[in-house]
PDB file of C-alpha atoms in Angstrom:
ATOM      1  CA  UNK A   1      66.146 -67.865   6.268  1.00  0.00           C
ATOM      2  CA  UNK A   2      69.720 -67.552   7.520  1.00  0.00           C
ATOM      3  CA  UNK A   3      69.308 -63.792   7.774  1.00  0.00           C
ATOM      4  CA  UNK A   4      66.222 -64.377  10.177  1.00  0.00           C
ATOM      5  CA  UNK A   5      68.290 -66.930  12.214  1.00  0.00           C
ATOM      6  CA  UNK A   6      71.352 -64.547  12.560  1.00  0.00           C
ATOM      7  CA  UNK A   7      68.867 -61.662  13.446  1.00  0.00           C
ATOM      8  CA  UNK A   8      67.267 -63.788  16.195  1.00  0.00           C
ATOM      9  CA  UNK A   9      70.786 -64.803  17.480  1.00  0.00           C
ATOM     10  CA  UNK A  10      71.914 -61.224  17.651  1.00  0.00           C
ATOM     11  CA  UNK A  11      68.720 -59.831  19.141  1.00  0.00           C
ATOM     12  CA  UNK A  12      69.186 -60.805  22.759  1.00  0.00           C
ATOM     13  CA  UNK A  13      72.676 -59.361  22.956  1.00  0.00           C
ATOM     14  CA  UNK A  14      71.499 -56.189  21.323  1.00  0.00           C
ATOM     15  CA  UNK A  15      68.513 -55.819  23.574  1.00  0.00           C
ATOM     16  CA  UNK A  16      70.299 -56.560  26.861  1.00  0.00           C
ATOM     17  CA  UNK A  17      73.142 -54.314  26.014  1.00  0.00           C
ATOM     18  CA  UNK A  18      70.620 -51.595  24.915  1.00  0.00           C
ATOM     19  CA  UNK A  19      68.739 -51.760  28.167  1.00  0.00           C
ATOM     20  CA  UNK A  20      72.028 -51.436  30.163  1.00  0.00           C
ATOM     21  CA  UNK A  21      73.184 -48.589  28.031  1.00  0.00           C
ATOM     22  CA  UNK A  22      69.735 -46.840  28.582  1.00  0.00           C
ATOM     23  CA  UNK A  23      70.122 -47.358  32.378  1.00  0.00           C
ATOM     24  CA  UNK A  24      73.626 -45.837  32.228  1.00  0.00           C
ATOM     25  CA  UNK A  25      72.399 -42.861  30.082  1.00  0.00           C
ATOM     26  CA  UNK A  26      69.609 -42.262  32.623  1.00  0.00           C
ATOM     27  CA  UNK A  27      72.003 -42.484  35.509  1.00  0.00           C
ATOM     28  CA  UNK A  28      74.195 -39.861  33.864  1.00  0.00           C
ATOM     29  CA  UNK A  29      71.186 -37.673  33.155  1.00  0.00           C
ATOM     30  CA  UNK A  30      71.205 -37.893  29.392  1.00  0.00           C
ATOM     31  CA  UNK A  31      67.727 -37.627  28.015  1.00  0.00           C
ATOM     32  CA  UNK A  32      66.319 -40.681  26.190  1.00  0.00           C
ATOM     33  CA  UNK A  33      64.681 -39.459  22.942  1.00  0.00           C
ATOM     34  CA  UNK A  34      63.486 -40.862  19.739  1.00  0.00           C
ATOM     35  CA  UNK A  35      65.753 -40.761  16.547  1.00  0.00           C
ATOM     36  CA  UNK A  36      64.708 -37.914  14.304  1.00  0.00           C
ATOM     37  CA  UNK A  37      63.877 -40.547  11.652  1.00  0.00           C
ATOM     38  CA  UNK A  38      61.491 -42.173  14.039  1.00  0.00           C
ATOM     39  CA  UNK A  39      59.797 -38.809  14.601  1.00  0.00           C
ATOM     40  CA  UNK A  40      59.624 -38.536  10.902  1.00  0.00           C
ATOM     41  CA  UNK A  41      57.622 -41.735  10.604  1.00  0.00           C
ATOM     42  CA  UNK A  42      55.108 -40.415  13.197  1.00  0.00           C
ATOM     43  CA  UNK A  43      54.301 -37.233  11.279  1.00  0.00           C
ATOM     44  CA  UNK A  44      50.729 -37.304   9.933  1.00  0.00           C
ATOM     45  CA  UNK A  45      50.497 -37.921   6.158  1.00  0.00           C
ATOM     46  CA  UNK A  46      48.318 -39.711   3.708  1.00  0.00           C
ATOM     47  CA  UNK A  47      48.186 -43.450   4.065  1.00  0.00           C
ATOM     48  CA  UNK A  48      49.700 -44.208   0.646  1.00  0.00           C
ATOM     49  CA  UNK A  49      52.595 -41.946   1.487  1.00  0.00           C
ATOM     50  CA  UNK A  50      52.957 -43.520   4.854  1.00  0.00           C
ATOM     51  CA  UNK A  51      52.983 -46.868   3.142  1.00  0.00           C
ATOM     52  CA  UNK A  52      55.753 -45.652   0.659  1.00  0.00           C
ATOM     53  CA  UNK A  53      57.811 -44.368   3.732  1.00  0.00           C
ATOM     54  CA  UNK A  54      57.530 -47.579   5.531  1.00  0.00           C
ATOM     55  CA  UNK A  55      58.595 -49.657   2.522  1.00  0.00           C
ATOM     56  CA  UNK A  56      61.585 -47.376   2.045  1.00  0.00           C
ATOM     57  CA  UNK A  57      62.557 -47.761   5.708  1.00  0.00           C
ATOM     58  CA  UNK A  58      62.150 -51.432   5.585  1.00  0.00           C
ATOM     59  CA  UNK A  59      63.519 -52.367   2.322  1.00  0.00           C
ATOM     60  CA  UNK A  60      65.450 -49.630   0.289  1.00  0.00           C
ATOM     61  CA  UNK A  61      67.448 -48.134   3.282  1.00  0.00           C
ATOM     62  CA  UNK A  62      68.614 -51.553   4.577  1.00  0.00           C
ATOM     63  CA  UNK A  63      69.558 -52.685   1.024  1.00  0.00           C
ATOM     64  CA  UNK A  64      71.441 -49.401   0.376  1.00  0.00           C
ATOM     65  CA  UNK A  65      73.258 -49.358   3.712  1.00  0.00           C
ATOM     66  CA  UNK A  66      74.220 -53.058   3.541  1.00  0.00           C
ATOM     67  CA  UNK A  67      75.468 -52.670   0.048  1.00  0.00           C
ATOM     68  CA  UNK A  68      77.602 -49.739   0.909  1.00  0.00           C
ATOM     69  CA  UNK A  69      78.777 -50.870   4.347  1.00  0.00           C
ATOM     70  CA  UNK A  70      79.195 -54.748   4.112  1.00  0.00           C
ATOM     71  CA  UNK A  71      79.368 -55.092   0.313  1.00  0.00           C
ATOM     72  CA  UNK A  72      81.838 -52.300  -0.498  1.00  0.00           C
ATOM     73  CA  UNK A  73      83.494 -50.666   2.534  1.00  0.00           C
ATOM     74  CA  UNK A  74      83.938 -53.590   4.884  1.00  0.00           C
ATOM     75  CA  UNK A  75      85.957 -55.746   2.387  1.00  0.00           C
ATOM     76  CA  UNK A  76      88.112 -52.644   1.419  1.00  0.00           C
ATOM     77  CA  UNK A  77      88.865 -51.776   4.969  1.00  0.00           C
ATOM     78  CA  UNK A  78      89.420 -55.357   6.074  1.00  0.00           C
ATOM     79  CA  UNK A  79      92.080 -55.696   3.293  1.00  0.00           C
ATOM     80  CA  UNK A  80      93.833 -52.643   4.793  1.00  0.00           C
ATOM     81  CA  UNK A  81      93.321 -53.131   8.517  1.00  0.00           C
ATOM     82  CA  UNK A  82      92.318 -56.698   9.002  1.00  0.00           C
ATOM     83  CA  UNK A  83      88.841 -58.239   9.810  1.00  0.00           C
ATOM     84  CA  UNK A  84      88.358 -57.259  13.526  1.00  0.00           C
ATOM     85  CA  UNK A  85      89.565 -53.623  13.177  1.00  0.00           C
ATOM     86  CA  UNK A  86      87.344 -53.223  10.033  1.00  0.00           C
ATOM     87  CA  UNK A  87      84.258 -54.489  11.844  1.00  0.00           C
ATOM     88  CA  UNK A  88      84.921 -52.311  14.866  1.00  0.00           C
ATOM     89  CA  UNK A  89      85.585 -49.257  12.680  1.00  0.00           C
ATOM     90  CA  UNK A  90      82.569 -49.640  10.408  1.00  0.00           C
ATOM     91  CA  UNK A  91      80.288 -50.489  13.435  1.00  0.00           C
ATOM     92  CA  UNK A  92      81.271 -47.248  15.051  1.00  0.00           C
ATOM     93  CA  UNK A  93      80.782 -45.270  11.835  1.00  0.00           C
ATOM     94  CA  UNK A  94      77.335 -46.998  11.166  1.00  0.00           C
ATOM     95  CA  UNK A  95      76.211 -46.098  14.678  1.00  0.00           C
ATOM     96  CA  UNK A  96      77.628 -42.551  14.584  1.00  0.00           C
ATOM     97  CA  UNK A  97      76.013 -41.790  11.166  1.00  0.00           C
ATOM     98  CA  UNK A  98      72.566 -42.062  12.873  1.00  0.00           C
ATOM     99  CA  UNK A  99      73.433 -38.895  14.960  1.00  0.00           C
ATOM    100  CA  UNK A 100      71.602 -40.222  18.058  1.00  0.00           C
ATOM    101  CA  UNK A 101      73.375 -40.805  21.325  1.00  0.00           C
ATOM    102  CA  UNK A 102      70.852 -43.114  22.886  1.00  0.00           C
ATOM    103  CA  UNK A 103      71.233 -45.390  19.906  1.00  0.00           C
ATOM    104  CA  UNK A 104      74.991 -45.588  19.702  1.00  0.00           C
ATOM    105  CA  UNK A 105      75.606 -48.732  21.644  1.00  0.00           C
ATOM    106  CA  UNK A 106      72.626 -50.817  20.259  1.00  0.00           C
ATOM    107  CA  UNK A 107      73.372 -49.800  16.636  1.00  0.00           C
ATOM    108  CA  UNK A 108      77.186 -50.472  17.189  1.00  0.00           C
ATOM    109  CA  UNK A 109      76.291 -54.050  18.219  1.00  0.00           C
ATOM    110  CA  UNK A 110      73.805 -54.424  15.542  1.00  0.00           C
ATOM    111  CA  UNK A 111      76.235 -53.181  12.803  1.00  0.00           C
ATOM    112  CA  UNK A 112      78.881 -55.611  14.224  1.00  0.00           C
ATOM    113  CA  UNK A 113      76.424 -58.488  14.007  1.00  0.00           C
ATOM    114  CA  UNK A 114      75.602 -57.459  10.428  1.00  0.00           C
ATOM    115  CA  UNK A 115      79.312 -57.588   9.643  1.00  0.00           C
ATOM    116  CA  UNK A 116      80.054 -60.787  11.304  1.00  0.00           C
ATOM    117  CA  UNK A 117      77.115 -62.399   9.530  1.00  0.00           C
ATOM    118  CA  UNK A 118      78.383 -61.194   6.243  1.00  0.00           C
ATOM    119  CA  UNK A 119      82.021 -62.429   6.967  1.00  0.00           C
ATOM    120  CA  UNK A 120      80.775 -65.791   8.108  1.00  0.00           C
ATOM    121  CA  UNK A 121      78.342 -66.481   5.373  1.00  0.00           C
ATOM    122  CA  UNK A 122      79.820 -64.494   2.422  1.00  0.00           C
ATOM    123  CA  UNK A 123      76.305 -63.486   1.452  1.00  0.00           C
ATOM    124  CA  UNK A 124      75.181 -59.950   1.525  1.00  0.00           C
ATOM    125  CA  UNK A 125      71.624 -61.072   1.665  1.00  0.00           C
ATOM    126  CA  UNK A 126      72.091 -62.297   5.316  1.00  0.00           C
ATOM    127  CA  UNK A 127      72.754 -58.833   6.740  1.00  0.00           C
ATOM    128  CA  UNK A 128      70.295 -57.167   4.342  1.00  0.00           C
ATOM    129  CA  UNK A 129      67.531 -59.661   5.797  1.00  0.00           C
ATOM    130  CA  UNK A 130      68.809 -58.809   9.293  1.00  0.00           C
ATOM    131  CA  UNK A 131      68.552 -55.219   8.757  1.00  0.00           C
ATOM    132  CA  UNK A 132      65.052 -55.419   7.032  1.00  0.00           C
ATOM    133  CA  UNK A 133      63.824 -57.420  10.072  1.00  0.00           C
ATOM    134  CA  UNK A 134      65.435 -55.001  12.502  1.00  0.00           C
ATOM    135  CA  UNK A 135      63.881 -51.878  10.712  1.00  0.00           C
ATOM    136  CA  UNK A 136      60.516 -53.639  10.232  1.00  0.00           C
ATOM    137  CA  UNK A 137      60.128 -54.788  13.900  1.00  0.00           C
ATOM    138  CA  UNK A 138      61.146 -51.325  15.163  1.00  0.00           C
ATOM    139  CA  UNK A 139      58.907 -49.510  12.795  1.00  0.00           C
ATOM    140  CA  UNK A 140      55.990 -51.846  13.908  1.00  0.00           C
ATOM    141  CA  UNK A 141      56.627 -51.183  17.419  1.00  0.00           C
ATOM    142  CA  UNK A 142      56.988 -47.499  16.886  1.00  0.00           C
ATOM    143  CA  UNK A 143      53.816 -47.170  15.016  1.00  0.00           C
ATOM    144  CA  UNK A 144      51.833 -49.394  17.429  1.00  0.00           C
ATOM    145  CA  UNK A 145      53.257 -47.561  20.464  1.00  0.00           C
ATOM    146  CA  UNK A 146      52.720 -44.073  19.087  1.00  0.00           C
ATOM    147  CA  UNK A 147      49.575 -44.464  16.790  1.00  0.00           C
TER     148      UNK A 147
END
C-alpha cells in the first residue's frame, strides 16, 4: 500500500516535468518517439506470449531493476558518496540505461522517487511496487492507445 501511495505522490511531479521536457524537446526540434521496448510490446504475437511479455515487463523487470539499483547499488554508492549524490548518480544511470532521450528527464525523476522512497521507508517493496505500477499503467496506456 505504501508503494501505491508513494507512486501517486511522485506521479504529478513526473508528469508535469515530463510534459515540460517534451515541450522543450519539440522546441529544439528533437523527435518524440516511443522507446524500443514500447515498440517491442506492440509487435504482433500470440496472445499467450503477449501475456508473458506483459507480466515480465510489469513484474520481473521492476523487481530485478529495483533489487539491483535500490537494493545493492544505492546503499554501496551512498556509503562512498553520501545519500544525495548516490540518488542523483543512480537516477542518471537508470535514465540513461533506457537509451531514449525523450524519456531521460521523466525516468530520472522517477528513479529519484524510487530511491527516496527506499531511503525513507527502508523497504525494497515500496520502490518495487512503485515501479510495477508505473510499468503497468504505461503498458496499459500503450496497448490501449496502439491496439
